[in-house]
Short mmCIF file of C-alpha atoms in Angstrom, two decimals:
data_model
loop_
_atom_site.label_atom_id
_atom_site.label_comp_id
_atom_site.label_asym_id
_atom_site.label_seq_id
_atom_site.Cartn_x
_atom_site.Cartn_y
_atom_site.Cartn_z
CA MET A 15 67.14 -45.85 104.73
CA SER A 16 63.43 -45.58 105.39
CA MET A 17 61.29 -44.35 102.55
CA THR A 18 58.79 -41.53 102.74
CA GLY A 19 56.80 -43.05 99.94
CA THR A 20 56.98 -46.25 97.93
CA LEU A 21 54.93 -47.34 94.98
CA ARG A 22 55.12 -50.58 93.03
CA MET A 23 52.93 -51.80 90.25
CA LYS A 24 52.89 -54.37 87.55
CA ALA A 25 50.73 -54.33 84.43
CA VAL A 26 49.94 -57.66 82.81
CA CYS A 27 47.85 -58.85 79.89
CA ARG A 28 44.68 -60.81 80.48
CA GLY A 29 43.60 -61.65 76.97
CA ASP A 30 43.13 -58.32 75.19
CA LYS A 31 42.94 -56.39 78.40
CA THR A 32 45.72 -54.96 80.53
CA VAL A 33 45.16 -55.19 84.23
CA VAL A 34 47.21 -53.71 87.02
CA ALA A 35 48.33 -56.51 89.29
CA ASP A 36 50.48 -56.49 92.40
CA THR A 37 49.95 -52.87 93.31
CA TYR A 38 51.74 -51.89 96.47
CA PHE A 39 52.00 -48.48 98.07
CA ASP A 40 53.30 -47.25 101.35
CA GLY A 41 53.80 -43.98 103.18
CA ALA A 42 53.03 -40.76 101.35
CA PHE A 43 52.41 -42.43 97.98
CA LYS A 44 49.04 -43.79 96.99
CA VAL A 45 47.41 -44.88 93.79
CA ALA A 46 43.76 -44.61 92.94
CA ARG A 47 42.00 -47.55 91.33
CA PRO A 48 42.98 -47.72 87.64
CA VAL A 49 40.64 -45.82 85.36
CA TYR A 50 39.69 -47.40 82.05
CA PHE A 51 39.10 -44.47 79.69
CA GLN A 52 39.52 -47.13 77.07
CA GLU A 53 38.11 -50.56 77.54
CA ASN A 54 41.38 -52.45 77.52
CA GLU A 55 43.89 -50.05 78.86
CA PRO A 56 44.30 -48.65 82.36
CA THR A 57 45.35 -45.15 83.34
CA VAL A 58 46.82 -44.99 86.81
CA TYR A 59 46.86 -41.84 88.92
CA SER A 60 49.41 -41.66 91.67
CA LEU A 61 49.05 -39.15 94.44
CA HIS A 62 51.03 -37.71 97.28
CA VAL A 63 48.95 -37.65 100.44
CA GLY A 64 51.23 -35.31 102.34
CA GLY A 65 50.69 -32.28 100.12
CA GLY A 66 54.34 -31.74 99.27
CA TYR A 67 57.92 -32.90 99.44
CA VAL A 68 60.13 -31.64 102.25
CA GLY A 69 63.80 -32.01 103.14
CA GLY A 70 65.04 -35.56 103.70
CA ASP A 71 62.09 -37.16 101.92
CA ARG A 72 62.89 -40.24 99.85
CA TYR A 73 60.56 -41.73 97.30
CA HIS A 74 60.76 -44.75 95.09
CA THR A 75 58.51 -46.05 92.34
CA ASP A 76 58.78 -49.39 90.54
CA VAL A 77 56.85 -50.05 87.38
CA VAL A 78 56.83 -53.29 85.42
CA LEU A 79 54.94 -53.87 82.18
CA GLU A 80 54.82 -57.44 81.01
CA GLN A 81 54.75 -58.44 77.38
CA GLY A 82 52.04 -56.63 75.44
CA ALA A 83 50.72 -54.68 78.45
CA LYS A 84 49.62 -51.07 77.92
CA MET A 85 49.41 -48.52 80.68
CA THR A 86 49.46 -44.79 81.27
CA LEU A 87 50.85 -43.46 84.54
CA THR A 88 50.15 -39.91 85.59
CA THR A 89 49.79 -37.93 88.80
CA GLN A 90 46.77 -36.32 90.36
CA SER A 91 48.54 -33.00 90.89
CA ALA A 92 51.93 -31.34 90.65
CA ALA A 93 54.78 -32.50 92.89
CA LYS A 94 55.62 -29.56 95.11
CA VAL A 95 59.08 -29.44 96.59
CA TYR A 96 59.38 -27.08 99.56
CA LYS A 97 62.37 -25.77 101.46
CA THR A 98 64.95 -28.48 102.20
CA PRO A 99 67.15 -26.97 104.94
CA ASN A 100 69.11 -30.10 105.84
CA GLU A 101 68.73 -32.88 103.33
CA PRO A 102 67.61 -32.69 99.71
CA VAL A 103 64.64 -34.69 98.44
CA TYR A 104 65.52 -37.87 96.55
CA GLN A 105 63.16 -39.52 94.16
CA SER A 106 63.93 -42.61 92.14
CA MET A 107 62.00 -44.64 89.65
CA ALA A 108 62.74 -47.96 87.97
CA VAL A 109 60.76 -49.03 84.93
CA SER A 110 60.93 -52.33 83.14
CA LEU A 111 59.17 -52.76 79.80
CA ALA A 112 58.83 -56.11 78.09
CA LYS A 113 58.50 -56.59 74.35
CA GLY A 114 55.33 -55.16 72.84
CA SER A 115 54.39 -53.22 75.96
CA VAL A 116 53.36 -49.56 75.78
CA PHE A 117 54.11 -47.25 78.70
CA LEU A 118 53.14 -43.61 78.79
CA TYR A 119 54.48 -41.58 81.67
CA VAL A 120 52.84 -38.18 81.81
CA PRO A 121 53.25 -36.67 85.29
CA ASP A 122 52.20 -33.18 86.33
CA PRO A 123 55.03 -30.66 86.62
CA LEU A 124 57.50 -30.59 89.43
CA ILE A 125 57.28 -27.27 91.25
CA ALA A 126 60.38 -26.30 93.18
CA TYR A 127 59.92 -23.56 95.77
CA GLU A 128 62.36 -21.29 97.55
CA GLN A 129 65.47 -23.11 98.83
CA ALA A 130 64.37 -26.46 97.49
CA ARG A 131 66.96 -29.12 96.58
CA PHE A 132 65.68 -32.01 94.57
CA GLN A 133 67.31 -34.98 92.92
CA GLN A 134 65.54 -37.52 90.78
CA GLU A 135 66.96 -40.56 89.10
CA THR A 136 65.01 -42.71 86.69
CA ILE A 137 66.26 -45.90 85.11
CA ILE A 138 64.30 -47.53 82.34
CA HIS A 139 65.06 -50.96 80.96
CA MET A 140 63.17 -51.87 77.84
CA GLU A 141 63.22 -54.74 75.44
CA LYS A 142 63.38 -53.97 71.76
CA GLY A 143 59.84 -53.66 70.47
CA ALA A 144 58.49 -51.91 73.57
CA THR A 145 57.10 -48.38 73.37
CA LEU A 146 58.04 -45.69 75.85
CA LEU A 147 56.83 -42.13 76.12
CA TYR A 148 58.47 -40.37 79.04
CA SER A 149 57.74 -36.76 79.86
CA ASP A 150 58.87 -34.40 82.54
CA SER A 151 58.56 -30.71 83.33
CA ILE A 152 60.18 -28.47 85.89
CA THR A 153 58.66 -25.24 87.15
CA PRO A 154 59.96 -22.68 89.62
CA GLY A 155 57.53 -22.11 92.49
CA TRP A 156 56.13 -18.79 93.60
CA SER A 157 58.42 -16.83 95.90
CA LYS A 158 57.90 -13.87 98.22
CA SER A 159 60.37 -11.75 96.31
CA GLY A 160 58.56 -12.36 93.05
CA HIS A 161 61.77 -13.50 91.37
CA PRO A 162 61.66 -16.88 89.71
CA PHE A 163 64.35 -19.47 90.34
CA GLN A 164 64.50 -19.27 94.11
CA TYR A 165 65.09 -22.99 94.41
CA GLU A 166 68.61 -24.06 95.30
CA TRP A 167 69.13 -26.78 92.74
CA ILE A 168 67.44 -29.53 90.78
CA ARG A 169 69.27 -32.52 89.42
CA SER A 170 67.44 -34.87 87.10
CA LYS A 171 68.89 -38.01 85.59
CA LEU A 172 67.22 -40.36 83.20
CA LYS A 173 68.88 -43.44 81.77
CA ILE A 174 67.23 -45.56 79.10
CA TYR A 175 68.59 -49.00 78.29
CA GLU A 176 67.38 -51.09 75.39
CA ASP A 177 68.18 -54.79 75.56
CA GLY A 178 70.72 -54.01 78.26
CA SER A 179 72.70 -51.36 76.46
CA LEU A 180 72.59 -47.68 77.41
CA GLN A 181 70.88 -45.67 74.69
CA MET A 182 70.26 -42.36 76.35
CA TYR A 183 71.39 -40.55 79.46
CA ASP A 184 69.74 -37.23 80.14
CA HIS A 185 71.41 -35.27 82.93
CA LEU A 186 69.96 -31.87 83.73
CA PHE A 187 71.28 -29.74 86.53
CA LEU A 188 69.68 -26.41 87.30
CA LYS A 189 71.30 -24.21 89.92
CA PRO A 190 70.11 -20.62 89.84
CA ASN A 191 72.69 -18.66 91.91
CA HIS A 192 75.74 -20.26 90.61
CA GLN A 193 74.95 -20.58 86.94
CA GLN A 194 73.16 -17.38 85.87
CA LEU A 195 70.23 -19.54 84.93
CA PHE A 196 68.52 -17.07 82.60
CA SER A 197 71.55 -16.79 80.33
CA LEU A 198 72.27 -18.07 76.85
CA MET A 199 72.69 -21.86 76.74
CA GLN A 200 70.89 -22.21 80.06
CA MET A 201 67.20 -21.21 80.32
CA GLU A 202 67.63 -18.36 77.81
CA GLY A 203 65.10 -16.08 79.48
CA TYR A 204 62.52 -18.81 80.08
CA THR A 205 61.39 -20.22 83.42
CA HIS A 206 60.01 -23.69 82.62
CA VAL A 207 61.74 -26.66 81.06
CA GLY A 208 59.97 -29.66 79.56
CA SER A 209 61.43 -32.89 78.22
CA LEU A 210 59.93 -35.67 76.21
CA PHE A 211 61.47 -38.93 75.03
CA ILE A 212 59.75 -41.38 72.73
CA ILE A 213 61.12 -44.76 71.79
CA SER A 214 58.90 -46.99 69.72
CA PRO A 215 59.03 -49.30 66.71
CA MET A 216 55.95 -47.39 65.49
CA LEU A 217 57.57 -43.93 65.51
CA GLY A 218 57.98 -44.10 61.74
CA GLN A 219 60.32 -42.50 59.20
CA ASP A 220 58.70 -39.07 58.99
CA TRP A 221 58.46 -38.26 62.65
CA GLN A 222 60.65 -35.17 62.43
CA LYS A 223 58.36 -33.54 59.87
CA GLU A 224 55.25 -34.48 61.83
CA LEU A 225 56.73 -33.15 65.05
CA GLU A 226 57.67 -29.88 63.37
CA GLN A 227 53.99 -29.41 62.56
CA ILE A 228 52.93 -30.13 66.11
CA LEU A 229 55.42 -27.59 67.46
CA ALA A 230 54.90 -24.89 64.80
CA PRO A 231 51.87 -23.18 66.40
CA TYR A 232 53.85 -22.72 69.65
CA GLU A 233 57.01 -21.26 68.09
CA ASP A 234 56.29 -17.71 69.32
CA HIS A 235 55.96 -18.77 72.94
CA ILE A 236 58.59 -21.43 73.36
CA ARG A 237 62.10 -22.39 72.42
CA SER A 238 62.28 -26.02 71.43
CA GLY A 239 64.48 -28.57 69.76
CA PHE A 240 64.30 -32.23 68.86
CA SER A 241 66.73 -34.81 67.65
CA GLU A 242 67.18 -38.50 67.00
CA LEU A 243 68.56 -40.70 69.75
CA LYS A 244 71.16 -43.44 69.28
CA ASN A 245 68.45 -46.07 68.94
CA SER A 246 66.34 -43.94 66.54
CA GLY A 247 64.14 -42.69 69.36
CA CYS A 248 63.11 -39.09 69.68
CA ALA A 249 64.22 -36.48 72.22
CA ILE A 250 62.38 -33.19 72.61
CA ARG A 251 63.38 -30.31 74.87
CA ILE A 252 61.14 -27.32 75.45
CA LEU A 253 61.72 -24.00 77.22
CA ALA A 254 58.59 -22.00 78.02
CA ASN A 255 57.14 -19.52 80.46
CA ALA A 256 54.05 -21.46 81.50
CA SER A 257 53.35 -25.04 82.56
CA HIS A 258 50.19 -25.36 80.52
CA VAL A 259 52.05 -24.76 77.25
CA ILE A 260 54.46 -27.62 77.99
CA GLU A 261 51.59 -29.83 79.18
CA GLU A 262 49.64 -29.13 76.01
CA ILE A 263 52.59 -30.05 73.79
CA ILE A 264 53.28 -33.23 75.75
CA LEU A 265 49.64 -34.26 75.49
CA GLN A 266 49.59 -33.56 71.75
CA CYS A 267 52.73 -35.65 71.32
CA ALA A 268 51.21 -38.45 73.40
CA ASN A 269 48.17 -38.49 71.15
CA TRP A 270 50.32 -38.26 68.04
CA MET A 271 52.10 -41.39 69.24
CA ARG A 272 48.88 -43.12 70.23
CA ARG A 273 47.47 -42.67 66.73
CA LYS A 274 50.51 -44.53 65.42
CA LEU A 275 49.79 -47.31 67.89
CA ASP A 276 46.11 -47.45 66.94
CA GLN A 277 45.09 -46.25 70.36
CA GLU A 278 42.45 -43.63 71.08
CA PRO A 279 43.60 -40.19 72.22
CA VAL A 280 44.56 -40.07 75.87
CA GLN A 281 42.31 -38.15 78.22
CA LEU A 282 43.80 -37.13 81.50
CA ARG A 283 40.99 -35.31 83.21
CA LYS A 284 41.86 -34.78 86.81
CA TYR A 285 39.26 -34.90 89.51
CA MET B 7 111.33 -39.76 76.65
CA ILE B 8 109.57 -36.90 74.90
CA ASN B 9 108.84 -33.77 76.87
CA PRO B 10 105.04 -34.00 77.36
CA MET B 11 104.75 -30.24 76.82
CA LEU B 12 105.97 -30.62 73.25
CA SER B 13 103.55 -33.45 72.62
CA PHE B 14 100.68 -31.36 73.98
CA MET B 15 101.67 -28.60 71.55
CA GLN B 16 101.35 -31.12 68.75
CA LEU B 17 98.01 -32.56 69.97
CA CYS B 18 96.52 -29.09 70.56
CA ASP B 19 97.78 -27.55 67.35
CA SER B 20 95.03 -26.34 65.04
CA ASN B 21 96.70 -28.35 62.25
CA PHE B 22 96.27 -31.59 64.18
CA PRO B 23 93.75 -33.33 61.91
CA SER B 24 91.13 -34.41 64.46
CA GLY B 25 88.30 -32.90 62.45
CA ALA B 26 87.30 -30.58 65.31
CA PHE B 27 87.48 -27.63 62.94
CA SER B 28 84.27 -28.76 61.25
CA HIS B 29 82.15 -28.72 64.41
CA SER B 30 80.64 -25.86 66.40
CA PHE B 31 78.63 -28.02 68.87
CA GLY B 32 75.63 -25.73 68.69
CA LEU B 33 77.46 -22.40 68.68
CA GLU B 34 76.68 -21.89 64.99
CA THR B 35 72.96 -21.81 65.83
CA TYR B 36 73.59 -18.79 68.06
CA ILE B 37 75.75 -17.17 65.39
CA TYR B 38 73.05 -17.78 62.78
CA GLU B 39 70.35 -16.34 65.04
CA GLY B 40 72.50 -13.38 66.04
CA ALA B 41 72.82 -14.07 69.77
CA ILE B 42 76.58 -14.43 69.17
CA HIS B 43 77.68 -11.67 66.79
CA ASP B 44 80.94 -10.12 67.98
CA ALA B 45 83.97 -10.73 70.17
CA ALA B 46 82.17 -9.75 73.39
CA THR B 47 79.08 -11.94 72.87
CA PHE B 48 81.28 -14.84 71.78
CA GLU B 49 83.60 -14.58 74.76
CA ALA B 50 80.63 -14.42 77.16
CA ALA B 51 79.13 -17.51 75.53
CA MET B 52 82.46 -19.35 75.74
CA ARG B 53 82.66 -18.67 79.47
CA ILE B 54 79.24 -20.21 80.06
CA PHE B 55 80.07 -23.11 77.75
CA MET B 56 83.36 -23.85 79.49
CA VAL B 57 82.20 -23.54 83.08
CA ASN B 58 79.01 -25.57 82.65
CA GLN B 59 79.54 -27.88 79.72
CA MET B 60 83.23 -28.55 79.13
CA ALA B 61 83.97 -28.73 82.84
CA TYR B 62 81.53 -31.55 83.57
CA THR B 63 81.90 -33.41 80.30
CA ASP B 64 85.33 -32.99 78.66
CA ALA B 65 87.37 -32.18 81.77
CA LEU B 66 85.72 -34.66 84.13
CA ALA B 67 85.68 -37.38 81.45
CA CYS B 68 89.40 -36.83 80.84
CA ARG B 69 90.10 -37.15 84.57
CA LEU B 70 87.98 -40.29 84.96
CA ALA B 71 89.59 -41.88 81.90
CA TYR B 72 93.08 -41.02 83.15
CA GLU B 73 92.29 -42.55 86.56
CA ALA B 74 90.81 -45.67 84.99
CA ILE B 75 94.05 -46.12 83.03
CA GLU B 76 96.15 -45.57 86.16
CA ASN B 77 94.11 -48.22 87.96
CA GLY B 78 94.36 -50.64 85.07
CA GLN B 79 90.59 -50.64 84.53
CA PHE B 80 90.20 -50.80 80.79
CA ASP B 81 86.55 -51.87 81.19
CA GLY B 82 85.98 -48.59 83.01
CA ILE B 83 87.13 -46.74 79.90
CA ILE B 84 84.73 -48.63 77.66
CA GLU B 85 81.88 -47.96 80.07
CA LEU B 86 82.77 -44.27 80.16
CA ASP B 87 82.80 -44.27 76.36
CA HIS B 88 79.21 -45.56 76.27
CA VAL B 89 78.01 -43.12 78.92
CA LEU B 90 79.57 -40.11 77.17
CA LEU B 91 77.93 -40.87 73.86
CA ALA B 92 74.54 -41.54 75.49
CA LEU B 93 74.75 -38.10 77.14
CA SER B 94 74.51 -36.31 73.78
CA LEU B 95 70.85 -35.88 72.97
CA SER B 96 71.55 -34.14 69.67
CA LYS B 97 72.44 -36.50 66.86
CA GLU B 98 74.84 -34.12 65.13
CA THR B 99 76.77 -33.37 68.29
CA ARG B 100 76.87 -37.06 69.20
CA GLU B 101 78.01 -38.10 65.74
CA GLY B 102 80.51 -35.24 65.54
CA THR B 103 82.06 -36.13 68.87
CA ARG B 104 82.21 -39.78 67.90
CA ARG B 105 83.92 -38.99 64.61
CA ILE B 106 86.52 -36.75 66.23
CA GLY B 107 87.11 -39.42 68.86
CA GLU B 108 87.56 -42.14 66.28
CA ARG B 109 89.87 -40.04 64.12
CA MET B 110 91.99 -39.04 67.11
CA ALA B 111 92.19 -42.67 68.22
CA LYS B 112 93.42 -43.71 64.79
CA LEU B 113 95.95 -40.89 64.61
CA CYS B 114 97.29 -41.53 68.09
CA SER B 115 97.45 -45.24 67.43
CA ASP B 116 99.58 -44.44 64.34
CA LEU B 117 101.73 -41.95 66.21
CA TYR B 118 102.40 -43.65 69.51
CA GLU B 119 103.43 -47.15 70.46
CA SER B 120 100.80 -47.65 73.10
CA LEU B 121 99.00 -50.92 73.64
CA LEU B 122 96.09 -49.13 75.35
CA ILE B 123 95.54 -46.67 72.50
CA ASP B 124 95.73 -49.53 70.00
CA THR B 125 93.25 -51.54 72.04
CA TYR B 126 90.81 -48.60 72.29
CA TYR B 127 91.02 -48.01 68.55
CA GLN B 128 90.46 -51.73 67.91
CA ARG B 129 87.38 -51.66 70.15
CA ILE B 130 86.05 -48.73 68.13
CA ARG B 131 86.63 -50.60 64.87
CA GLN B 132 84.86 -53.63 66.30
CA LYS B 133 81.93 -51.36 67.32
CA GLU B 134 82.42 -52.22 70.96
CA ALA B 135 83.27 -48.59 71.68
CA LYS B 136 82.21 -45.39 69.96
CA GLY B 137 85.22 -43.15 70.35
CA HIS B 138 85.44 -40.02 72.49
CA PRO B 139 88.08 -37.27 72.26
CA SER B 140 88.40 -36.92 76.06
CA ILE B 141 89.23 -40.60 76.38
CA VAL B 142 91.79 -40.53 73.58
CA PHE B 143 93.38 -37.43 75.08
CA ALA B 144 93.68 -39.15 78.47
CA LEU B 145 95.16 -42.25 76.84
CA ALA B 146 97.72 -40.17 74.92
CA ALA B 147 98.60 -38.06 77.95
CA HIS B 148 99.08 -41.12 80.12
CA HIS B 149 101.24 -42.74 77.45
CA LEU B 150 103.38 -39.60 77.33
CA GLN B 151 103.67 -39.70 81.13
CA ALA B 152 102.09 -36.29 81.39
CA ASP B 153 100.61 -35.08 84.64
CA LYS B 154 96.83 -35.55 84.97
CA ASN B 155 96.07 -31.92 85.77
CA ASP B 156 98.19 -30.78 82.80
CA ALA B 157 96.41 -33.27 80.58
CA ILE B 158 92.98 -31.93 81.57
CA ALA B 159 94.12 -28.34 81.00
CA ALA B 160 95.66 -29.21 77.62
CA HIS B 161 92.51 -31.06 76.58
CA LEU B 162 90.35 -28.07 77.52
CA PHE B 163 92.76 -25.76 75.73
CA SER B 164 92.49 -27.75 72.52
CA GLY B 165 88.67 -27.69 72.62
CA VAL B 166 88.57 -23.96 73.37
CA HIS B 167 91.19 -23.26 70.73
CA SER B 168 89.31 -24.99 67.94
CA LEU B 169 85.99 -23.33 68.87
CA ILE B 170 87.72 -19.93 68.75
CA GLN B 171 89.24 -20.71 65.37
CA ASN B 172 85.78 -21.66 64.14
CA ALA B 173 84.24 -18.48 65.54
CA VAL B 174 86.91 -16.37 63.84
CA ARG B 175 85.76 -17.84 60.53
CA ALA B 176 82.03 -17.90 61.21
CA ILE B 177 81.16 -14.64 63.02
CA PRO B 178 83.71 -13.44 61.66
CA LEU B 179 86.23 -12.06 64.15
CA GLY B 180 89.69 -10.65 63.58
CA GLN B 181 92.61 -13.00 64.20
CA THR B 182 93.83 -10.71 66.98
CA ASP B 183 90.41 -10.84 68.65
CA GLY B 184 90.60 -14.62 68.52
CA GLN B 185 94.03 -14.67 70.13
CA ARG B 186 92.99 -12.11 72.75
CA ILE B 187 89.99 -14.29 73.72
CA LEU B 188 92.19 -17.39 73.85
CA LEU B 189 94.46 -15.57 76.28
CA ALA B 190 91.56 -14.21 78.34
CA LEU B 191 90.09 -17.71 78.74
CA GLN B 192 93.28 -19.36 79.95
CA PRO B 193 92.68 -18.61 83.66
CA ILE B 194 89.28 -20.34 83.34
CA ILE B 195 90.92 -23.35 81.72
CA GLN B 196 93.26 -23.68 84.69
CA ALA B 197 90.48 -23.08 87.20
CA ILE B 198 88.34 -25.81 85.63
CA ALA B 199 91.30 -28.22 85.52
CA ASP B 200 91.86 -27.62 89.25
CA GLN B 201 88.17 -27.87 90.08
CA THR B 202 87.90 -31.17 88.21
CA GLU B 203 89.81 -32.85 91.04
CA THR B 204 86.98 -32.20 93.49
CA MET B 205 84.10 -33.12 91.19
CA THR B 206 82.23 -36.35 91.85
CA GLU B 207 81.52 -38.97 89.22
CA ASP B 208 77.87 -38.21 89.84
CA GLU B 209 78.30 -34.83 88.16
CA LEU B 210 79.51 -36.23 84.84
CA GLY B 211 77.77 -34.87 81.78
CA MET B 212 75.40 -32.29 83.23
CA ASN B 213 73.77 -30.53 80.32
CA MET B 214 72.31 -27.09 79.81
CA PRO B 215 68.84 -27.16 78.22
CA GLY B 216 69.38 -24.07 76.04
CA LEU B 217 72.61 -25.40 74.57
CA GLU B 218 71.04 -28.78 73.85
CA ILE B 219 68.21 -27.06 72.00
CA ALA B 220 70.75 -25.01 70.00
CA GLN B 221 72.58 -28.24 69.11
CA MET B 222 69.29 -29.84 68.03
CA ARG B 223 68.19 -26.80 66.04
CA HIS B 224 71.49 -26.79 64.17
CA GLU B 225 70.22 -29.83 62.29
CA GLN B 226 67.56 -27.64 60.67
CA LEU B 227 69.61 -24.53 59.91
CA PRO B 228 69.24 -23.52 56.27
CA VAL B 229 72.86 -22.38 55.92
CA ARG B 230 75.68 -24.13 57.75
CA LEU B 231 79.42 -23.82 57.83
CA PHE B 232 79.82 -26.62 60.35
CA MET B 233 78.64 -30.20 60.68
CA SER B 234 77.27 -29.60 64.18
#
């Protein structure tokens, strides 16, 4: 199966500094040169040169962080999924995190337009002692009728393994026509869904109380919940009516985590 | 040989001590917040819960477990056990399910002379498996030589039945309302059992974001009748 876009990168330690080695990209995926907002730690922006995802597109990303490496991966703009009349869009990602590495994945939202079908599958293998912050948000695109949820379906799977054993499997499936998506238990009147998973030895004992404080100012605009994963990690799910609210919360959580790791706050200015 | 129907009546009886009566799996959050407050709002919620959650988790898991047993793939059952527990993002729901699964495995291992049930329970005790009610139900049904489709329907029935019993206590509803809802939901139980045959393994465990949030928020409810 030929790929529409492929991206591979490996972050390694050179003394105190993390450098991105072995970067490879092909097709519609590109990465800009790593930006060092902080002296020792690269932020990588990936971009889609085609402007959007269309039916039959297939994308794959491979990320490896070697022992002690620290890297943030983000996107330059939202992933837009357009009409997929014949084949859905498939996107997969494989991440491997060695001990002591810190990987922040903070992509822009996925925007699914009218009649879009999109499936993504992410598999993360981490060694105990690695830090992962994985975020994701899904947004319905503008439609002629003005009604939200004109996409056909979105399936998103995320599996996290620690030392080879499955710790978390998040499986979201959103299908507007069939499931009365606005209803109780589903989107509950909201249009946007955000997810955040943090696994780190530095998360600490009091994370639930701290997180409550981060979320408190947003309570009137969102519906959110958090809980402890099997391996003591943290899962957060957010329903909202605007992308920027979810983005803001994710960024706050990223910086909350970075303080625990003695890292400076992340800046993701896009240009 | 025992008539499997009679055994199902025993396994699905509300007196069967699986511990399911102490769990609402997030429904209590909606009751607390008022979104579920009478027979009509509860029945509507149950329909969504059954069609989207129970169908792709309990029913499909029961089918996959039953097929793994038929094919002699015990490793497949252990793998399914791990996947099912990893699918619960809320700690209370995950722990609750695990506890019910473990208790059912112990009970069934005491009740039935089945090497597979004994082995599954041993694996749980050795922490090599977690315990999941859908797996135990499939093991018991297979041991009793019950039909797969009947087993899935009976398993769904028992889950629906205990949630209704809990709602009768928590909302509260009249006993007759509870029984009327149990009757009204039976066609959906059968429809899901039939539909399970055509589901793919890929669809296992699809979650609804709102329900997950309700399950997570249950952990912080000030007043709780249920453990999840």
